[in-house]
Coordinates of C-alpha atoms and ligand atoms in Angstrom, one line a residue:
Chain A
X5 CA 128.5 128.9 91.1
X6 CA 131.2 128.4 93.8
X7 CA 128.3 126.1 95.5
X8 CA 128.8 123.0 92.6
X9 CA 133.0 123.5 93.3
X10 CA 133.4 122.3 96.8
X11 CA 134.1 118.5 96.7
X12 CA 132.0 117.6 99.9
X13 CA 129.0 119.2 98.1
X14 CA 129.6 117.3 94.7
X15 CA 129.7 114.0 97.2
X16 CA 126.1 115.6 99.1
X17 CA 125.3 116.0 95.8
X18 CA 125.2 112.9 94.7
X19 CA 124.4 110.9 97.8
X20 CA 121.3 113.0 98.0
X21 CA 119.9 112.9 94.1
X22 CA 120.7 108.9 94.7
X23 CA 118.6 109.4 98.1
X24 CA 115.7 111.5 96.0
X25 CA 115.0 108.8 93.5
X26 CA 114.7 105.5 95.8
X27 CA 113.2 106.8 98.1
X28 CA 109.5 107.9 96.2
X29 CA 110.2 104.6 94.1
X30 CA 109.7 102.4 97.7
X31 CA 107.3 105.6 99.0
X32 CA 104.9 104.9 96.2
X33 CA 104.2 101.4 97.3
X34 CA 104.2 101.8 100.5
X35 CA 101.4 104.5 101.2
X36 CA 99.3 102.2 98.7
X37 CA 99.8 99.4 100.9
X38 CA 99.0 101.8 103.8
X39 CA 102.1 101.2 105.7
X40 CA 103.5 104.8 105.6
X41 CA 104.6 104.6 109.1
X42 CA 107.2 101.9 107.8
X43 CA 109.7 104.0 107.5
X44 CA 109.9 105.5 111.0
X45 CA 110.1 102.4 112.5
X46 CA 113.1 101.5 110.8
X47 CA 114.3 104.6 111.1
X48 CA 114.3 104.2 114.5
X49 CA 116.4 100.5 114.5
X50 CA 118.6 102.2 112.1
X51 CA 119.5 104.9 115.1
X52 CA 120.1 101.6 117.5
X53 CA 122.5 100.4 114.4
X54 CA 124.2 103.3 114.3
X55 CA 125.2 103.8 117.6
X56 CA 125.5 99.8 118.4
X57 CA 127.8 99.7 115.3
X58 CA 130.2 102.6 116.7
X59 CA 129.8 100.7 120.2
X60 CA 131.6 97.3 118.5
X61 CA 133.7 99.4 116.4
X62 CA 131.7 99.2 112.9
X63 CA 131.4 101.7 110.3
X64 CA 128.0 103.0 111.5
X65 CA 126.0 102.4 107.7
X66 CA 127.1 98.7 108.2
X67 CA 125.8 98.8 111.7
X68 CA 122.6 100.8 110.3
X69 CA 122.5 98.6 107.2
X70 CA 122.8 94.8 109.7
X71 CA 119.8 96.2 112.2
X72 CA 117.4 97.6 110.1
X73 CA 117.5 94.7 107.6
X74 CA 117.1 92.2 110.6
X75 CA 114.1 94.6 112.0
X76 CA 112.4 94.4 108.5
X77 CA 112.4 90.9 108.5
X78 CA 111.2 90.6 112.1
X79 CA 108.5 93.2 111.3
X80 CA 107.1 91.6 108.1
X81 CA 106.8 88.1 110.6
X82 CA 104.5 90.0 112.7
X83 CA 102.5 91.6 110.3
X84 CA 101.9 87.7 108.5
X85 CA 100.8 86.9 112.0
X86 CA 98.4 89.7 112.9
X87 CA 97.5 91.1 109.6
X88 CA 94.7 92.8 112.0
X89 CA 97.0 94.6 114.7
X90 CA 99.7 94.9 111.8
X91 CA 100.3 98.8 113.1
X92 CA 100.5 97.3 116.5
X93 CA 103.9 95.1 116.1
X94 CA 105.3 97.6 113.9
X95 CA 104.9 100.4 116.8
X96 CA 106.4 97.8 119.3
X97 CA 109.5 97.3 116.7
X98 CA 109.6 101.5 116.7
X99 CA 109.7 101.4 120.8
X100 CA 112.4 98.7 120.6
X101 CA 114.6 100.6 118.5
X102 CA 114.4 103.9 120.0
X103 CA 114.9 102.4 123.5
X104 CA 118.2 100.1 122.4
X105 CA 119.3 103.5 121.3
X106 CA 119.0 105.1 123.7
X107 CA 120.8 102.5 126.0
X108 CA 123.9 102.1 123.0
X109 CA 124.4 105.7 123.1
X110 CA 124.4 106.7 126.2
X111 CA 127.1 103.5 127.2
X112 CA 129.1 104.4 124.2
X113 CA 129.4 108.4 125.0
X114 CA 129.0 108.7 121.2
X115 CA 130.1 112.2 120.4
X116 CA 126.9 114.4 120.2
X117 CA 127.5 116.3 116.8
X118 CA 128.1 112.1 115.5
X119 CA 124.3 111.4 116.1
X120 CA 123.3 114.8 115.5
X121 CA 124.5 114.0 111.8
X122 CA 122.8 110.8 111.8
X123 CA 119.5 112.3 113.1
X124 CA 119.4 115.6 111.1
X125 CA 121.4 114.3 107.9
X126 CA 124.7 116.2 107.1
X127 CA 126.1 117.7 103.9
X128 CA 129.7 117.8 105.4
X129 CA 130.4 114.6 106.6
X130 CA 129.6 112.8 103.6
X131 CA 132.5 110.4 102.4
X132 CA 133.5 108.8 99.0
X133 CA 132.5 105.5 101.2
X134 CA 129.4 106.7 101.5
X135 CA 128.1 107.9 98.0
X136 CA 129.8 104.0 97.0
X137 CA 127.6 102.5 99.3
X138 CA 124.9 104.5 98.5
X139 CA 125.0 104.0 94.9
X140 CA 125.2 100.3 95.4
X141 CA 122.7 100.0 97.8
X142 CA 120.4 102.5 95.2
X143 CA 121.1 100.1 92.5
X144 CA 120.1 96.7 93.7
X145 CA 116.6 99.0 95.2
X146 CA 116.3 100.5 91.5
X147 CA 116.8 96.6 90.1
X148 CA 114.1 94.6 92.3
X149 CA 111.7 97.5 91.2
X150 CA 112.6 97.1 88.0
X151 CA 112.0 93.7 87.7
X152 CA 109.2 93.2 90.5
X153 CA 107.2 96.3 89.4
X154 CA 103.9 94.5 88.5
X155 CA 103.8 92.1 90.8
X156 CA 104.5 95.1 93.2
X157 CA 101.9 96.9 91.8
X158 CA 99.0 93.7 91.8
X159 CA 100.1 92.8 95.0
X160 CA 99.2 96.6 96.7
X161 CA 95.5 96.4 95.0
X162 CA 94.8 92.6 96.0
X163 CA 97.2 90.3 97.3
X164 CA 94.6 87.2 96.8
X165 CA 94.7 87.9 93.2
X166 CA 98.5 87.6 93.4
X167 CA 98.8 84.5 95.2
X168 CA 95.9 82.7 93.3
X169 CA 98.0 83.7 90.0
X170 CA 100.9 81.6 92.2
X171 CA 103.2 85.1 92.5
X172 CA 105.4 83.8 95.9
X173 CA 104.0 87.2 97.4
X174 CA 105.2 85.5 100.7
X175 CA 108.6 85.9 99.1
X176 CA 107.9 89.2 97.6
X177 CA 106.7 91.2 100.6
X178 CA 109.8 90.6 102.8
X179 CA 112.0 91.4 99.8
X180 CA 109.9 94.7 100.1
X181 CA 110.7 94.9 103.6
X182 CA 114.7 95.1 103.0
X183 CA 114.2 97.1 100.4
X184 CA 112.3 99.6 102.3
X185 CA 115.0 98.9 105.0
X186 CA 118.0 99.6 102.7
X187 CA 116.2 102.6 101.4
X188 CA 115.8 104.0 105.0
X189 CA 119.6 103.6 105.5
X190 CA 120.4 105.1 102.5
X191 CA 118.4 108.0 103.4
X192 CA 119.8 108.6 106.8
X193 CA 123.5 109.8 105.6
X194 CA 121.7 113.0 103.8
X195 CA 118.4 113.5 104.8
X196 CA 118.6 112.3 108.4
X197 CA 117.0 109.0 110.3
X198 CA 114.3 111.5 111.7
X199 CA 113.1 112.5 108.6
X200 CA 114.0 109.8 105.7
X201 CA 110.5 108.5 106.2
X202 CA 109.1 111.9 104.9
X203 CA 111.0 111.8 101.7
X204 CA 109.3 108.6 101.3
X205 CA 105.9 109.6 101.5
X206 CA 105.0 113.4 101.1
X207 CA 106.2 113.6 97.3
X208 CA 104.2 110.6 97.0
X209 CA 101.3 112.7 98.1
X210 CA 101.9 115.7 95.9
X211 CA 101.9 113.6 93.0
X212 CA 98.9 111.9 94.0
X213 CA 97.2 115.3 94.3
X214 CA 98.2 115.1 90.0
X215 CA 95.5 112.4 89.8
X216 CA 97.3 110.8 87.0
X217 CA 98.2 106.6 86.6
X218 CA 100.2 104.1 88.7
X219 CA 103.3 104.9 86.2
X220 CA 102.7 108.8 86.3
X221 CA 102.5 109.4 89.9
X222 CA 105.4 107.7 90.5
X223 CA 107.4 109.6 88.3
X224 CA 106.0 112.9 89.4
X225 CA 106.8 112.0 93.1
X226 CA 110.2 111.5 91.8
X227 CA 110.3 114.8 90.4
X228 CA 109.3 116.5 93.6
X229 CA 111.7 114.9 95.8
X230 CA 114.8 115.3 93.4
X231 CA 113.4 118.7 93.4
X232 CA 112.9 119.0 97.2
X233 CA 116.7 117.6 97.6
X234 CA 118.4 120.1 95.4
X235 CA 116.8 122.9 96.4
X236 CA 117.2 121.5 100.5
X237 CA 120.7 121.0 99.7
X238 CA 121.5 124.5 98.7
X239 CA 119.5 126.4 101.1
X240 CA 120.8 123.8 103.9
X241 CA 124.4 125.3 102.6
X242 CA 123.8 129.1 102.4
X243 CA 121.8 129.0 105.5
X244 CA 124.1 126.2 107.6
X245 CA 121.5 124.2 108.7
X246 CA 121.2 120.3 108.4
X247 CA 120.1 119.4 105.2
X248 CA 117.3 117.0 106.8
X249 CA 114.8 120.1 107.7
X250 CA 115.4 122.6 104.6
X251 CA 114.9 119.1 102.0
X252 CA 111.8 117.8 103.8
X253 CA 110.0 121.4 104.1
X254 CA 110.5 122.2 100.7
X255 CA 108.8 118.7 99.9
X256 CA 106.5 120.0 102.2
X257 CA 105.8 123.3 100.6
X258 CA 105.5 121.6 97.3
X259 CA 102.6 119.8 98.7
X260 CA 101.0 123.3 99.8
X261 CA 101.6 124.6 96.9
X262 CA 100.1 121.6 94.6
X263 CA 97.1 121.5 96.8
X264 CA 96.6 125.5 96.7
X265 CA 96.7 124.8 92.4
X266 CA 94.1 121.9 92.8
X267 CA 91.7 123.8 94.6
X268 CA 92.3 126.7 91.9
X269 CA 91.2 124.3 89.5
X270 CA 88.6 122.6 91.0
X271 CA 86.9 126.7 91.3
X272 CA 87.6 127.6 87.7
X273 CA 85.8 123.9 86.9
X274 CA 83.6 124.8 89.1
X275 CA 82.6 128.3 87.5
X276 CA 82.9 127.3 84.4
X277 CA 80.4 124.1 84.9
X278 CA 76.9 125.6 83.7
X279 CA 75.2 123.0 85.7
X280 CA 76.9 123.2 88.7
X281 CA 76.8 126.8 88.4
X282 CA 73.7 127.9 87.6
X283 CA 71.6 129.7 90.3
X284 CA 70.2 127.2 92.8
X285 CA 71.9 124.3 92.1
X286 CA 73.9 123.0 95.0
Chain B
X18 CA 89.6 70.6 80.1
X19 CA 88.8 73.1 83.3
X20 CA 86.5 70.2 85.6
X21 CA 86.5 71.3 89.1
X22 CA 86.3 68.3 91.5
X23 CA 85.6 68.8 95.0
X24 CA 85.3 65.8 97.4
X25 CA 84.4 65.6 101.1
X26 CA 86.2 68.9 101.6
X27 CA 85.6 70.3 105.0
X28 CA 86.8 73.4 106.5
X29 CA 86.5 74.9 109.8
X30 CA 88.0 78.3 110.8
X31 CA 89.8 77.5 114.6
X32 CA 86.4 75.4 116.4
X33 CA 84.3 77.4 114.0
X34 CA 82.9 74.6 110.9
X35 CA 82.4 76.6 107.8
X36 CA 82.2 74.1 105.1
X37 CA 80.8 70.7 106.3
X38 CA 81.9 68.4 104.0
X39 CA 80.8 69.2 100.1
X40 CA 81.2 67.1 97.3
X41 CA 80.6 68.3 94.4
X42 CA 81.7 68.1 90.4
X43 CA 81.5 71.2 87.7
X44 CA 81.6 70.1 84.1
X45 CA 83.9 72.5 81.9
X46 CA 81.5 74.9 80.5
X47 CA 79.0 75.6 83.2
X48 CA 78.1 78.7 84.8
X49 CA 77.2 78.0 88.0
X50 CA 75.4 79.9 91.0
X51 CA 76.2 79.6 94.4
X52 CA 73.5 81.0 96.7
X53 CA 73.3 80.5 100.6
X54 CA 72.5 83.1 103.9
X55 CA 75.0 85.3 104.6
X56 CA 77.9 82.9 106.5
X57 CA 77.2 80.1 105.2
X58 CA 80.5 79.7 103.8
X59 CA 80.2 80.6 99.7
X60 CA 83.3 82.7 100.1
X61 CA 85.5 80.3 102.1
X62 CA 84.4 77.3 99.5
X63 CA 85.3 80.1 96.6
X64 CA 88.9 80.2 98.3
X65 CA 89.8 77.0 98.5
X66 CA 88.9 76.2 95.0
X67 CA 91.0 79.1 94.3
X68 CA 93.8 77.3 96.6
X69 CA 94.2 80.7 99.1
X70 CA 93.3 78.0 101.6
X71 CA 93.7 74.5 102.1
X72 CA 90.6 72.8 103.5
X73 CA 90.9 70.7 106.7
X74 CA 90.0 67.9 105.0
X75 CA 89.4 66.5 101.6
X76 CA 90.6 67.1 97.8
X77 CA 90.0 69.9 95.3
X78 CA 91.0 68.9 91.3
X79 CA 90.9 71.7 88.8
X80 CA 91.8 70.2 85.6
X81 CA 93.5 67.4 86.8
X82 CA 95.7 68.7 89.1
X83 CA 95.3 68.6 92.8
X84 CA 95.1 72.3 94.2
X85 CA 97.0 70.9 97.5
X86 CA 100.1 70.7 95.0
X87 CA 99.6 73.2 92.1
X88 CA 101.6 76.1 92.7
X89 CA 99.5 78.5 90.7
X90 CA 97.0 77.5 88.4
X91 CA 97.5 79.6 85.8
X92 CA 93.5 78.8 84.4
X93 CA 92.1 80.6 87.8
X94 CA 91.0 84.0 88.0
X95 CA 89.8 85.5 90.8
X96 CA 88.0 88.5 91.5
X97 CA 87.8 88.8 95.2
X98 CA 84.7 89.9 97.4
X99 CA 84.3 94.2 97.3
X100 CA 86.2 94.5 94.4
X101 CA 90.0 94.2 95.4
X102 CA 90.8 95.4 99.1
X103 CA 92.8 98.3 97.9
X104 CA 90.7 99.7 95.0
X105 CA 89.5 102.5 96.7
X106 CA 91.9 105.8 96.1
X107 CA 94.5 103.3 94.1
X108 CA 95.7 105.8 92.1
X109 CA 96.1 103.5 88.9
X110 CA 94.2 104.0 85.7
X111 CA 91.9 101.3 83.9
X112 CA 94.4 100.6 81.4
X113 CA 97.2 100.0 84.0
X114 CA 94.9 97.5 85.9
X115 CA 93.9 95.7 83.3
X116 CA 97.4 94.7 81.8
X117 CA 98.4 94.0 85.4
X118 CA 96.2 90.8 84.2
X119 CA 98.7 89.7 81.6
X120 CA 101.0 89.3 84.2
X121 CA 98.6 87.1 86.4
X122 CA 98.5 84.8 83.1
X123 CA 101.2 82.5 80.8
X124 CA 104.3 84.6 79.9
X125 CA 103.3 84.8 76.2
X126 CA 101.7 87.9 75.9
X127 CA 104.3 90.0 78.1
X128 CA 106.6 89.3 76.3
X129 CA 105.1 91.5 73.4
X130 CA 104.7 94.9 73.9
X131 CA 102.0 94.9 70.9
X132 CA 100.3 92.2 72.1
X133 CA 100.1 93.4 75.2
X134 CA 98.5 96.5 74.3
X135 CA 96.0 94.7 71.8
X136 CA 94.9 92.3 74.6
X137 CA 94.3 94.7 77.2
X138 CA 92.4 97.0 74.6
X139 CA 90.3 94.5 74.0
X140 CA 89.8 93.4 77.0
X141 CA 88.1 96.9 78.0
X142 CA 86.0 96.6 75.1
X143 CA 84.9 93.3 76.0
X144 CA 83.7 94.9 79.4
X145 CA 82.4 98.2 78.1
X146 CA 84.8 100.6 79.4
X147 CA 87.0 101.7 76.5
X148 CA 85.9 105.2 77.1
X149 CA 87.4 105.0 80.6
X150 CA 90.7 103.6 80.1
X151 CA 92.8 106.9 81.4
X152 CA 90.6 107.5 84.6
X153 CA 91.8 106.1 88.0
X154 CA 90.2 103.0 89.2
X155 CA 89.2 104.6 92.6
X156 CA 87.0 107.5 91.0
X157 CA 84.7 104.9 89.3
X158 CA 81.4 103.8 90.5
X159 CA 81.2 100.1 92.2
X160 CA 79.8 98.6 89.0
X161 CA 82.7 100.2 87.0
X162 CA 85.2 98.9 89.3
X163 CA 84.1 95.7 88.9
X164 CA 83.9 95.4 85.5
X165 CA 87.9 96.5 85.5
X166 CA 88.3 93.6 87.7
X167 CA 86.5 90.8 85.5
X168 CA 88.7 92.8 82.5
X169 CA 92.0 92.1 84.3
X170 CA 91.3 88.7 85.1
X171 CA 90.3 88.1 81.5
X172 CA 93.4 89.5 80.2
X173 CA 94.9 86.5 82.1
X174 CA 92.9 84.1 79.6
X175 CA 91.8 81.7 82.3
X176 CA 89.4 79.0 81.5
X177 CA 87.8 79.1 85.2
X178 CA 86.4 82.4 86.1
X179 CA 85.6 82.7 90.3
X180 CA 83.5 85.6 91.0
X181 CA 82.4 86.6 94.9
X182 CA 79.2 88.7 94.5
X183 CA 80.1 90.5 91.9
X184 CA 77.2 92.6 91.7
X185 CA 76.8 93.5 95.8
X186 CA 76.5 97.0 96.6
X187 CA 75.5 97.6 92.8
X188 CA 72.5 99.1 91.2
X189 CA 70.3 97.3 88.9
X190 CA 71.4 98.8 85.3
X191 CA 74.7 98.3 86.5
X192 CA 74.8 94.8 88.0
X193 CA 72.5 93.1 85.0
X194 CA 75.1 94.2 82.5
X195 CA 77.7 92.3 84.6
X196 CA 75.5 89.6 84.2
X197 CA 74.9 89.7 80.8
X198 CA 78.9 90.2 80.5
X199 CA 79.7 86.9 82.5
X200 CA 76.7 85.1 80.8
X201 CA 78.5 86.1 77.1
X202 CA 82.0 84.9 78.4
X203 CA 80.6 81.5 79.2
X204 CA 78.6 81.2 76.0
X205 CA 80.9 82.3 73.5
X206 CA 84.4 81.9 74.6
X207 CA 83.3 78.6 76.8
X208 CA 84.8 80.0 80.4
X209 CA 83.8 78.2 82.9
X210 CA 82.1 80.4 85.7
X211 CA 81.4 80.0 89.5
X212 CA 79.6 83.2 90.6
X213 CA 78.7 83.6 94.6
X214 CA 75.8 85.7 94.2
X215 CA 73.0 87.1 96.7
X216 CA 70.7 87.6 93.9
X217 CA 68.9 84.0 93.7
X218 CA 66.5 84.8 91.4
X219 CA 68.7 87.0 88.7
X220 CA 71.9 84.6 89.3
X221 CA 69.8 81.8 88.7
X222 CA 68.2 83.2 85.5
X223 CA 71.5 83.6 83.5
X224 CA 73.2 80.2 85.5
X225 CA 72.6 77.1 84.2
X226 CA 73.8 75.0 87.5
X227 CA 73.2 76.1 91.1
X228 CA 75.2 75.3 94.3
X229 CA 72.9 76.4 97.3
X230 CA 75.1 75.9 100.5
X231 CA 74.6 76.1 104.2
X232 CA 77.7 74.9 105.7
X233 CA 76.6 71.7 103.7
X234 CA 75.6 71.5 100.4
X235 CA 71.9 71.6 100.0
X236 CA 71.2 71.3 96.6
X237 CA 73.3 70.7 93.4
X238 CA 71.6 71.0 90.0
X239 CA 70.5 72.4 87.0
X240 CA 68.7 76.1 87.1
X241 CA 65.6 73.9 85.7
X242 CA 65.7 71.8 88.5
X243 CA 66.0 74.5 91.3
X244 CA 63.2 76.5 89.6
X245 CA 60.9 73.3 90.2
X246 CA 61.6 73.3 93.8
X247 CA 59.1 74.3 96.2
X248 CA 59.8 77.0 97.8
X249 CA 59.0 75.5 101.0
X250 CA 61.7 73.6 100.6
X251 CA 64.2 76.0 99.5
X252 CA 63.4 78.1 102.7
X253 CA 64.5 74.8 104.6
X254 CA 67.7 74.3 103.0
X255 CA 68.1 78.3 103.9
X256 CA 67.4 78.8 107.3
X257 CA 68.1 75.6 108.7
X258 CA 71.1 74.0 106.3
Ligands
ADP310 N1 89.0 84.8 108.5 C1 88.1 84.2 109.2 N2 88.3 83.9 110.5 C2 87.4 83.3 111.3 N3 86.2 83.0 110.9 C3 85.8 83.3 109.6 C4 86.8 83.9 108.7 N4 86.2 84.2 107.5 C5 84.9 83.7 107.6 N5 84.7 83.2 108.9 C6 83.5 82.5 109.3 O1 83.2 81.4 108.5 C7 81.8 81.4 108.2 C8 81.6 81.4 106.7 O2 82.1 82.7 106.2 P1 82.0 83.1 104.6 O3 82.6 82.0 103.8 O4 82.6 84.4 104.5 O5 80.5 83.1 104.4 P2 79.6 83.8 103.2 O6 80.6 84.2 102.1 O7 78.7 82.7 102.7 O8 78.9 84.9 103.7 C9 81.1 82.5 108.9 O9 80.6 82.0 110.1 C10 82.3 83.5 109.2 O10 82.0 84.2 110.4
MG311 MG1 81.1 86.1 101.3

């Protein structure tokens, strides 16, 4: 396949398979600690990073990377001071960033098809820097889960239990947060800041369509979005589109298509139930 | 040695006085019922023993230690009002929840893998839900639920079990084997048990101590003793505390 030959789509390649595993891994987490909006927030500081960073003259990832870690930890602070308007700050923190965007890049005159690349992800402009920084930034994400997973885990049911156990869950969650944050930023070279978010949480909910364990669905939602990168990555190249749209529709059409074989199965049970399906029974 | 030691602990949530200072002293061993109206303040007096919060004033021992220092008991479980706030839809199975406990408990059994996995097994046996171990937590009934919970914190091996209405919002089969569970724990394994509970009459029936508070504490004593107790009086200590 002439595709796999081309060095820039080795480097997409990779950046993007990196992308499709930490980003499920922090997804599964966060939808069971119901903050799936998370990632759009940060996603949106990560846009005032980027174009703040190429305003001072910084390698935009770094500028991404210094924002959205600093948003993270101001949005975990609010939501340990208002656990009951927690969506509230975090929607304030989403506002702030899109607005100091907007400002940065309209007083930098940042070239457009720069931010386009940031906002829809880019299979071209991808740079040995980037899959570096990338794979480190993967790394230490794959590590902390690694090593926090059942804390993690306890701490998404019931984070009473944790902290009467004595887990520092204080400690913990804004970890969380700069992973999440990290994970965002390493999304945005390939997938987009408009649309990391997604890869976070819909092949999260395909594999919870699977009804299968804590361990199972995580590794399914893996699946799906390595899955919805390759093929996203491809069809982004034959069709010369940004990579952002094609890799979070097919995620998208893997959900359809996961719910369409649920229901199939929930028919034939149905049907095949001699309770449930015996005349006058409903 | 798992005493629990409470002296003139008083709480009050902003201007609002939830626990009006209660002293009181469980012996290792007991299983003890605390009954009250709804607000009187069973859950907040659950939590500080717990150490989730600090009361506004007073001490709390468990064992020995002062809960205003510990940093993690490591003796405590918890199992938390509504059966964890996330339960619902958690897309974990029985067996996943319950070894979470191990993690909640001394670093012993971790370590093992087949230790683990005996633990934990026997853990849902203890509880009655062996035959459930691969179904998700969130597409179990509220009695089953619960019984995961009291598993995992088992699994932790505490010697101080803190249950919050454990059997609310659960039918009658359902919550009287929960009973009978936590009344086997305390007799044969010697945990010691402090169950908020709506159900005077059946809480008190397997307890063999009762805490009935109202803000204050208005009674402390044996089952016996709270039995013998005109009703008149108990009616008192609930609607005017
Ligand atoms: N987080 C809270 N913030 C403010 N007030 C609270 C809070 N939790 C409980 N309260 C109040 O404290 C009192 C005791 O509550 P609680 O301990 O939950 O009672 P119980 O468990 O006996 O029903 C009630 O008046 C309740 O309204
Ligand atoms: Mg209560």
């Amino acid at each position: 396949m002439e595709f796999f030959q081309y060095d820039f789509i080795q480097r997409a390649l990779l950046a993007g398979l990196i992308t499709g595993i930490v980003c499920p891994l922090i997804g599964s987490f966060v939808v069971v600690r119901r903050q799936s909006l998370i990632g759009d927030g940060l996603g949106h500081i990560a846009f005032a990073g980027v174009t703040g960073g190429y305003m001072v003259g910084l390698y935009p990832v770094v500028g991404a990377l210094i924002l959205t870690v600093t948003g993270a930890v101001g949005i975990e602070l609010v939501r340990r001071r208002h656990t009951e308007f927690a969506d509230m700050g975090l929607a304030i923190f989403f506002y702030a960033g899109a607005a100091m965007a907007i400002i940065f890049s309209t007083m930098t005159r940042m070239p457009s098809t720069g931010l386009l690349s940031f906002l829809f992800g880019s299979i071209i402009t991808v740079t040995i820097a980037d899959v570096i920084t990338i794979a480190c930034a993967g790394s230490l994400v794959l590590a902390v889960v690694y090593f926090l997973f059942d804390k993690l885990m306890l701490m998404s049911l019931d984070e009473d239990i944790a902290n009467v156990a004595g887990i520092n869950t204080g400690m913990i969650n804004m970890l969380f947060s700069i992973l999440t944050a990290i994970v965002v930023v390493v999304g945005m070279t390939i997938v987009g800041i408009l649309l990391v978010s997604a890869l976070m949480i819909v092949p999260v909910a395909t594999a919870h369509l699977l009804r299968v364990g804590f361990k199972a669905t995580m590794g399914w939602a893996v699946v799906f979005s390595m899955s919805s990168v390759l093929i996203g990555l491809t069809s982004s190249f034959y069709l010369d589109v940004a990579p952002g749209g094609t890799i979070v529709m097919t995620a998208i059409l893997l959900y359809i298509i996961m719910t369409l074989v649920r229901q199939c199965i929930a028919l034939k049970e149905r049907r095949e139930d001699p309770i449930l399906s015996s005349p006058g029974n409903k | 040695m798992c005493e629990v030691r409470m002296s003139d602990i008083h709480f009050s949530y902003n201007n609002n006085v939830a626990i009006d200072n209660i002293s009181l002293t469980i012996s290792q061993g007991d299983f003890v019922a605390v009954v009250g109206p709804n607000g009187a303040g069973k859950s907040t007096m659950l939590k500080i023993m717990a150490g989730l919060i600090k009361p506004t004033r007073g001490q709390v021992m468990i064992g020995g230690k002062d809960m205003a220092t510990a940093k993690g008991h490591g003796l405590i479980g918890y199992v938390p009002q509504n059966y964890g706030k996330n339960a619902m839809g958690f897309p974990a199975t029985v067996k996943e929840v319950v070894a979470l406990g191990l993690t909640l408990g001394s670093a012993a059994a971790k370590k093992n893998r087949q230790a683990a996995k005996h633990i934990t097994s026997h853990m849902m046996e203890l509880v009655g839900l062996e035959q459930l171990q691969d179904r998700r937590i969130g597409e179990l009934s509220g009695g089953q639920q619960q019984r995961v919970m009291v598993a995992m914190a088992l699994a932790a091996n505490p010697e101080l079990l803190l249950l919050d209405e454990p059997t609310s919002g659960i039918d009658y089969e359902a919550s009287n084997r929960i009973y009978e569970l936590l009344g086997t724990l305390n007799k044969n394994l010697g945990i010691t048990i402090i169950m908020v509970s709506h159900d005077i009459e059946k809480a008190v029936s397997y307890a063999n101590k009762v805490a009935c508070i109202n803000r204050k504490l208005c009674f402390f004593g044996t089952s016996q003793e709270f039995d013998a107790t005109h009703a008149q009086v108990r009616h008192l200590w609930y609607y005017t505390g």
